[in-house]
Coordinates of C-alpha atoms and ligand atoms in Angstrom, one line a residue:
X28 CA 13.3 24.7 -28.9
X29 CA 14.4 21.5 -30.7
X30 CA 14.0 18.6 -28.3
X31 CA 17.1 16.3 -28.3
X32 CA 15.0 13.1 -27.8
X33 CA 11.6 11.7 -28.5
X34 CA 9.8 10.3 -25.4
X35 CA 9.2 7.0 -27.1
X36 CA 13.0 6.4 -27.5
X37 CA 13.5 6.8 -23.7
X38 CA 10.4 4.6 -22.9
X39 CA 11.6 1.9 -25.3
X40 CA 15.1 2.0 -23.8
X41 CA 13.8 1.2 -20.3
X42 CA 11.2 -1.2 -21.6
X43 CA 14.1 -3.2 -23.2
X44 CA 16.0 -3.2 -19.9
X45 CA 18.7 -0.8 -21.2
X46 CA 20.3 1.9 -19.0
X47 CA 19.1 5.4 -19.6
X48 CA 21.9 7.8 -20.4
X49 CA 22.5 11.0 -18.3
X50 CA 21.3 13.1 -21.2
X51 CA 18.1 11.1 -21.6
X52 CA 17.4 11.4 -17.8
X53 CA 18.0 15.2 -17.7
X54 CA 15.9 15.7 -20.7
X55 CA 12.9 13.5 -19.8
X56 CA 12.6 15.0 -16.3
X57 CA 12.9 18.6 -17.6
X58 CA 10.6 18.0 -20.6
X59 CA 7.9 16.4 -18.4
X60 CA 8.1 19.3 -15.9
X61 CA 7.8 21.7 -18.9
X62 CA 4.7 19.9 -20.2
X63 CA 6.5 18.7 -23.4
X64 CA 6.2 15.0 -22.4
X65 CA 2.6 13.9 -21.9
X66 CA 1.3 12.1 -18.8
X67 CA 0.6 8.9 -20.7
X68 CA 4.3 8.8 -21.9
X69 CA 5.7 9.4 -18.4
X70 CA 3.2 6.8 -17.0
X71 CA 4.7 4.2 -19.4
X72 CA 8.2 5.1 -18.4
X73 CA 7.4 5.0 -14.7
X74 CA 6.0 1.5 -15.1
X75 CA 9.1 0.4 -17.1
X76 CA 11.2 1.8 -14.2
X77 CA 9.1 0.0 -11.7
X78 CA 9.4 -3.3 -13.6
X79 CA 13.0 -3.1 -14.8
X80 CA 14.7 -0.9 -12.1
X81 CA 17.5 1.7 -12.3
X82 CA 21.1 1.4 -11.4
X83 CA 22.9 3.7 -8.9
X84 CA 24.0 6.1 -11.6
X85 CA 20.6 6.4 -13.1
X86 CA 18.9 7.0 -9.6
X87 CA 21.5 9.6 -8.8
X88 CA 21.1 11.4 -12.1
X89 CA 17.2 11.2 -11.9
X90 CA 17.4 12.7 -8.4
X91 CA 19.6 15.6 -9.6
X92 CA 17.3 16.3 -12.5
X93 CA 14.4 16.6 -10.1
X94 CA 16.5 18.9 -7.8
X95 CA 17.4 21.1 -10.8
X96 CA 13.8 21.4 -11.8
X97 CA 13.4 24.0 -9.0
X98 CA 15.1 26.2 -6.4
X99 CA 17.6 25.1 -3.7
X100 CA 17.4 26.6 -0.3
X101 CA 20.4 28.0 1.5
X102 CA 20.8 28.4 5.2
X103 CA 24.3 30.0 5.3
X104 CA 22.8 33.0 7.2
X105 CA 22.4 30.8 10.2
X106 CA 25.0 30.5 13.0
X107 CA 24.4 26.8 13.7
X108 CA 24.3 23.7 11.6
X109 CA 21.1 22.5 10.0
X110 CA 19.9 19.0 10.8
X111 CA 16.7 17.4 9.7
X112 CA 14.8 14.1 9.8
X113 CA 12.4 12.5 7.4
X114 CA 10.0 9.7 8.1
X115 CA 8.6 7.6 5.3
X116 CA 5.3 7.7 7.2
X117 CA 3.2 5.6 9.4
X118 CA 0.2 5.4 11.8
X119 CA 0.4 7.6 14.9
X120 CA 3.9 8.9 13.7
X121 CA 3.9 12.3 15.4
X122 CA 7.6 12.3 16.1
X123 CA 8.4 15.4 14.1
X124 CA 6.3 17.5 16.4
X125 CA 8.3 17.0 19.6
X126 CA 11.6 16.3 17.8
X127 CA 12.1 19.6 15.9
X128 CA 11.8 21.8 19.1
X129 CA 13.8 19.3 21.1
X130 CA 16.8 19.4 18.7
X131 CA 16.5 23.2 18.6
X132 CA 16.7 23.2 22.4
X133 CA 19.9 21.2 22.1
X134 CA 21.6 23.6 19.7
X135 CA 20.6 22.4 16.2
X136 CA 18.7 24.3 13.5
X137 CA 15.8 22.3 12.1
X138 CA 14.4 23.4 8.7
X139 CA 11.5 20.9 8.5
X140 CA 9.6 20.9 5.2
X141 CA 6.7 18.6 5.8
X142 CA 3.7 17.2 4.0
X143 CA 0.0 16.4 4.4
X144 CA -1.4 13.0 4.9
X145 CA -2.7 11.0 2.0
X146 CA -4.4 7.6 2.5
X147 CA -4.0 6.0 5.9
X148 CA -0.8 7.8 7.0
X149 CA -1.1 11.1 8.7
X150 CA 0.6 14.3 7.7
X151 CA 2.6 16.6 10.0
X152 CA 1.0 19.8 8.6
X153 CA -2.6 18.4 9.1
X154 CA -1.7 17.7 12.7
X155 CA -0.2 21.1 13.4
X156 CA -3.1 22.9 11.7
X157 CA -5.4 21.6 14.5
X158 CA -3.7 24.3 16.7
X159 CA -5.8 27.4 16.4
X160 CA -4.2 30.1 14.3
X161 CA -1.1 28.0 13.2
X162 CA 0.0 28.6 9.6
X163 CA 1.8 26.0 7.4
X164 CA 2.5 28.3 4.4
X165 CA 5.5 30.5 4.9
X166 CA 7.6 32.5 2.5
X167 CA 11.3 31.6 2.4
X168 CA 12.1 34.8 4.3
X169 CA 9.5 34.0 7.0
X170 CA 11.0 30.5 7.3
X171 CA 14.5 31.9 7.8
X172 CA 13.2 34.3 10.5
X173 CA 11.4 31.5 12.4
X174 CA 14.5 29.3 12.2
X175 CA 16.7 32.2 13.4
X176 CA 14.4 33.1 16.4
X177 CA 13.2 29.6 17.4
X178 CA 15.8 27.1 16.1
X179 CA 13.2 25.1 14.3
X180 CA 10.5 25.6 11.7
X181 CA 7.9 23.2 10.4
X182 CA 6.1 24.3 7.2
X183 CA 5.0 23.4 3.8
X184 CA 7.5 23.1 0.9
X185 CA 7.1 26.0 -1.5
X186 CA 5.8 25.3 -5.1
X187 CA 9.3 26.1 -6.3
X188 CA 11.0 23.2 -4.5
X189 CA 11.5 20.1 -6.8
X190 CA 8.4 20.9 -9.0
X191 CA 9.2 17.7 -11.0
X192 CA 8.5 15.6 -8.0
X193 CA 5.1 17.3 -7.4
X194 CA 4.0 16.3 -10.9
X195 CA 5.6 12.9 -10.8
X196 CA 4.3 12.0 -7.4
X197 CA 0.7 12.8 -8.4
X198 CA 1.1 10.7 -11.6
X199 CA 2.6 7.7 -9.6
X200 CA -0.3 7.9 -7.2
X201 CA -2.8 7.1 -10.0
X202 CA -0.6 4.7 -12.1
X203 CA 0.3 2.1 -9.3
X204 CA 4.0 3.1 -9.6
X205 CA 4.5 4.6 -6.1
X206 CA 6.3 1.4 -4.8
X207 CA 9.4 1.5 -7.0
X208 CA 12.5 2.0 -4.8
X209 CA 14.3 4.2 -7.3
X210 CA 11.2 6.4 -7.5
X211 CA 10.6 6.6 -3.8
X212 CA 14.3 7.3 -3.0
X213 CA 14.7 10.0 -5.7
X214 CA 11.4 11.6 -4.7
X215 CA 12.2 11.9 -1.0
X216 CA 15.9 12.8 -1.5
X217 CA 15.3 15.4 -4.2
X218 CA 13.2 17.4 -1.8
X219 CA 15.5 16.9 1.2
X220 CA 18.7 17.9 -0.8
X221 CA 16.9 20.9 -2.3
X222 CA 15.8 21.9 1.2
X223 CA 19.5 22.5 1.9
X224 CA 20.0 20.7 5.2
X225 CA 23.6 19.7 6.1
X226 CA 22.5 16.6 8.1
X227 CA 19.6 14.3 7.4
X228 CA 18.4 11.4 9.5
X229 CA 15.9 9.1 7.7
X230 CA 13.3 7.1 9.7
X231 CA 12.4 4.4 7.3
X232 CA 9.3 2.6 8.6
X233 CA 8.6 -1.1 8.0
X234 CA 5.7 -3.4 9.0
X235 CA 2.1 -3.6 7.9
X236 CA 1.4 0.2 8.5
X237 CA 4.3 1.3 6.3
X238 CA 5.0 1.8 2.6
X239 CA 7.6 -0.9 2.8
X240 CA 6.0 -3.7 4.8
X241 CA 9.0 -6.0 4.3
X242 CA 12.1 -5.1 6.5
X243 CA 14.5 -6.2 3.8
X244 CA 13.0 -3.9 1.2
X245 CA 12.9 -1.1 3.8
X246 CA 16.6 -1.6 4.4
X247 CA 17.2 -1.5 0.6
X248 CA 15.3 1.8 0.3
X249 CA 17.2 3.2 3.3
X250 CA 20.6 2.3 1.7
X251 CA 19.6 3.8 -1.6
X252 CA 18.6 7.1 0.2
X253 CA 21.8 7.2 2.4
X254 CA 23.9 6.8 -0.8
X255 CA 22.0 9.6 -2.6
X256 CA 22.4 12.0 0.4
X257 CA 26.0 11.2 0.9
X258 CA 26.8 11.8 -2.8
X259 CA 25.1 15.2 -2.6
X260 CA 27.2 16.2 0.4
X261 CA 24.5 15.8 3.0
X262 CA 25.6 13.8 6.1
X263 CA 22.9 11.1 5.9
X264 CA 22.1 8.2 8.2
X265 CA 19.0 6.0 8.4
X266 CA 17.1 4.0 11.0
X267 CA 14.7 1.3 9.9
X268 CA 12.0 1.3 12.6
X269 CA 8.8 -0.6 13.5
X270 CA 5.4 0.3 12.0
X271 CA 3.6 -3.0 12.6
X272 CA 1.9 -1.4 15.6
X273 CA 0.8 2.3 15.8
X274 CA 3.2 4.6 17.5
X275 CA 2.0 5.9 20.9
X276 CA -1.6 5.9 22.1
X277 CA -3.2 8.4 19.7
X278 CA -3.9 8.4 15.9
X279 CA -5.5 11.6 14.4
X280 CA -4.6 15.2 14.2
X281 CA -5.4 17.1 17.4
X282 CA -5.1 13.9 19.4
X283 CA -1.5 13.5 18.2
X284 CA -0.7 17.1 19.0
X285 CA -1.9 16.5 22.6
X286 CA 0.4 13.4 22.9
X287 CA 3.3 15.4 21.4
X288 CA 2.9 18.1 24.1
X289 CA 2.9 15.3 26.8
X290 CA 6.3 14.2 25.4
X291 CA 7.6 17.7 25.5
X292 CA 6.4 18.0 29.1
X293 CA 8.6 15.0 30.0
X294 CA 5.9 12.3 29.9
X295 CA 4.0 10.6 27.0
X296 CA 4.1 7.0 25.9
X297 CA 7.4 5.1 26.1
X298 CA 7.8 4.3 22.4
X299 CA 7.2 7.9 21.3
X300 CA 9.6 9.3 23.9
X301 CA 12.2 6.7 23.1
X302 CA 12.1 7.2 19.3
X303 CA 12.1 11.0 19.7
X304 CA 15.2 10.9 21.9
X305 CA 17.0 8.4 19.7
X306 CA 16.4 10.4 16.5
X307 CA 17.4 13.6 18.3
X308 CA 20.7 12.1 19.4
X309 CA 21.3 10.9 15.8
X310 CA 20.5 14.4 14.4
X311 CA 22.8 16.1 16.9
X312 CA 25.8 13.7 16.8
X313 CA 25.8 13.7 13.0
X314 CA 25.9 17.5 13.2
X315 CA 28.7 17.4 15.8
X316 CA 26.6 19.2 18.4
X317 CA 27.2 18.1 21.9
X318 CA 25.7 20.9 24.0
X319 CA 22.9 19.0 25.9
X320 CA 21.4 15.5 25.9
X321 CA 17.9 15.4 24.5
X322 CA 16.6 13.5 27.5
X323 CA 17.6 16.4 29.7
X324 CA 16.0 19.0 27.4
X325 CA 12.7 17.1 27.8
X326 CA 13.0 17.1 31.6
X327 CA 14.2 20.8 32.1
X328 CA 11.4 22.4 30.0
X329 CA 13.7 23.8 27.4
X330 CA 12.2 21.7 24.6
X331 CA 8.7 22.8 25.6
X332 CA 9.9 26.4 25.6
X333 CA 11.1 26.0 22.0
X334 CA 7.8 24.4 21.0
X335 CA 5.8 27.3 22.4
X336 CA 8.0 29.8 20.6
X337 CA 7.9 27.9 17.3
X338 CA 4.1 27.5 17.4
X339 CA 3.6 31.2 18.3
X340 CA 6.0 32.4 15.6
X341 CA 3.7 30.7 13.0
X342 CA 0.6 32.3 14.3
X343 CA -0.6 29.5 16.6
X344 CA -1.7 29.8 20.2
X345 CA 0.1 27.1 22.2
X346 CA -2.3 27.6 25.1
X347 CA -5.6 27.4 23.1
X348 CA -7.7 24.3 23.8
X349 CA -7.3 21.8 21.0
X350 CA -10.4 20.9 18.9
X351 CA -12.4 17.8 20.0
X352 CA -14.7 15.7 17.9
X353 CA -18.5 15.9 18.4
X354 CA -19.0 12.2 18.9
X355 CA -17.2 9.3 20.5
X356 CA -17.6 5.5 20.4
X357 CA -15.9 2.9 22.7
X358 CA -14.6 -0.4 21.6
X359 CA -14.2 -3.0 24.4
X360 CA -12.3 -6.4 24.6
X361 CA -14.4 -9.4 23.7
X362 CA -12.1 -11.8 25.7
X363 CA -9.4 -11.8 28.4
X364 CA -5.7 -12.5 28.0
X365 CA -2.5 -10.8 26.8
X366 CA -2.8 -8.5 23.9
X367 CA -0.3 -10.0 21.4
X368 CA -0.8 -7.8 18.3
X369 CA -2.3 -4.5 17.1
X370 CA -2.4 -4.1 13.3
X371 CA -1.2 -0.6 12.5
X372 CA -2.7 -0.5 9.0
X373 CA -6.2 -1.4 10.3
X374 CA -6.0 1.3 13.0
X375 CA -4.7 3.8 10.4
X376 CA -7.5 3.1 8.0
X377 CA -10.1 3.3 10.8
X378 CA -8.8 6.7 11.8
X379 CA -8.8 7.8 8.2
X380 CA -12.5 6.7 7.8
X381 CA -13.4 8.7 10.9
X382 CA -12.3 11.8 9.0
X383 CA -8.7 12.3 10.2
X384 CA -7.3 11.7 6.7
X385 CA -8.3 12.5 3.1
X386 CA -8.9 10.3 0.1
X387 CA -8.4 13.0 -2.5
X388 CA -5.8 15.8 -2.5
X389 CA -7.2 19.0 -1.3
X390 CA -10.0 17.4 0.8
X391 CA -10.5 18.9 4.3
X392 CA -9.6 16.8 7.3
X393 CA -11.4 16.8 10.7
X394 CA -9.1 18.2 13.4
X395 CA -10.7 16.2 16.2
X396 CA -11.2 12.9 14.4
X397 CA -9.1 9.8 15.3
X398 CA -8.5 7.0 17.7
X399 CA -7.3 6.8 21.3
X400 CA -5.6 3.5 22.1
X401 CA -6.1 2.2 25.7
X402 CA -4.0 -0.9 25.6
X403 CA -1.0 -2.1 23.6
X404 CA 0.6 -5.5 22.7
X405 CA 2.1 -7.0 25.9
X406 CA -0.7 -5.6 28.2
X407 CA -3.1 -7.9 30.1
X408 CA -6.7 -7.2 29.3
X409 CA -10.0 -8.4 30.8
X410 CA -13.2 -9.0 28.8
X411 CA -15.0 -5.7 28.7
X412 CA -11.9 -3.5 29.1
X413 CA -11.7 -0.4 26.9
X414 CA -9.4 -0.9 23.9
X415 CA -10.2 2.1 21.7
X416 CA -12.1 5.3 21.8
X417 CA -13.2 6.5 18.3
X418 CA -13.6 10.2 17.7
X419 CA -15.5 11.9 14.8
X420 CA -17.8 14.8 14.0
X421 CA -20.1 12.6 11.9
X422 CA -21.5 9.5 13.7
X423 CA -22.3 7.9 10.4
X424 CA -18.6 7.2 10.0
X425 CA -18.4 4.8 13.0
X426 CA -19.7 1.8 11.1
X427 CA -16.9 1.8 8.4
X428 CA -14.3 2.5 10.9
X429 CA -15.4 -0.4 13.1
X430 CA -15.3 -2.7 10.0
X431 CA -11.6 -1.7 9.6
X432 CA -10.9 -2.5 13.3
X433 CA -12.2 -6.1 12.9
X434 CA -9.4 -8.4 13.7
X435 CA -7.0 -5.5 14.4
X436 CA -6.2 -6.8 17.9
X437 CA -5.0 -10.3 19.0
X438 CA -5.8 -11.3 22.6
X439 CA -4.4 -14.7 23.7
X440 CA -4.6 -16.4 27.1
X441 CA -1.0 -16.8 28.2
X442 CA 0.3 -15.2 25.0
X443 CA 3.3 -12.9 24.4
X444 CA 3.5 -9.7 22.4
X445 CA 4.4 -10.5 18.8
X446 CA 5.8 -7.3 17.4
X447 CA 8.9 -5.9 15.7
X448 CA 11.7 -4.3 17.8
X449 CA 11.4 -0.4 17.7
X450 CA 14.7 -0.1 15.8
X451 CA 15.4 -2.9 13.3
X452 CA 18.5 -1.6 11.5
X453 CA 20.9 1.4 11.5
X454 CA 22.5 2.4 8.3
X455 CA 25.5 4.8 7.7
X456 CA 27.5 5.2 4.5
Ligands
LIG983 N1 7.3 10.2 0.3 C1 7.7 11.0 -0.8 O1 7.9 12.2 -0.7 N2 7.8 10.4 -2.0 C2 7.6 9.0 -2.2 O2 7.8 8.6 -3.2 C3 7.2 8.3 -1.1 C4 7.0 8.9 0.1

């Protein structure tokens, strides 16, 4: 095949702050996926994009080129609308676990393609894999069957879905080009559009524990993604939500499953329950489904019933005891007062160092590792009160985790909680 461009022409165009033509974008994404463009050439282009940006047309074309690199899923065999949510990731963000069966219990179909954690943020699949027997890898046919019988499925994306993104994401990770808004927006939206959902609610996290620590940049990313989804015919809305403090009272795989089950049983921490209900209402109203209010489905047991069916359909035993770590270590307050802050990133890194996350793709995570949180900003604590319980299978990991927790909590006599509101902004087209 005669290639219509040379990679250097495309790199030079973006280096010189020119717009890339549609033809250039289609070609470079396809040629990179086919192995015709080398990693060093794509690295240079990604850095030029990070530095010089892309306009709306370029982002949209780049996203389409990534979608066209693989298969598109189709849910027309279902008798109810598909509605999904995507979070940009954070510390203790287990919302997908209670949310998918909750929305199913209220009449939606939720085809959740999820990922694994990398770095300090956890991954939904790692969390669910702590349930004995549960399987993340499903064929498209199995996925459809679980969706039909349970109303929700949470599984890994197949290798055929947006393969360009798989290659590009791995390259961005090692070339300091993850942070570019055009690249994040196209990466997330190419997968979600290829997944074939009719409705998508984006939970864009902001604060020190999120990708986009600055709320204004998070809003910019949210607007770019809402525009991409809308243009592709997906009803897309976004909430910019707080990730300056961990969500809930647990961070780590099995610990977060336990807390999700508490939410499904009608309890759980206020912030996790509130955000779960809020996102469920957004997913249902955008899909024009008004059968039942999500708060009622948590109270009457129907969300729990859908959870149990969904876990069983993927080989898991919802009644099996969850794995626990071999060793624990308690962290206590050094002074008395009001807890004013809890630094999500520091807590996330500590949990990661305890073995809950991985530092290289493919590494095994510890199911039982992580952190239980015993007090949150706004709570009064006395010197000696328990703040955190650390869990790991390898006691040698405590030291590095404790280093990360240094300065993670602020305690001030007569102080007040200094944290972002749970929802900072709501964006619709
Ligand atoms: N999640 C993705 O899938 N892609 C990004 O670029 C960032 C977060």
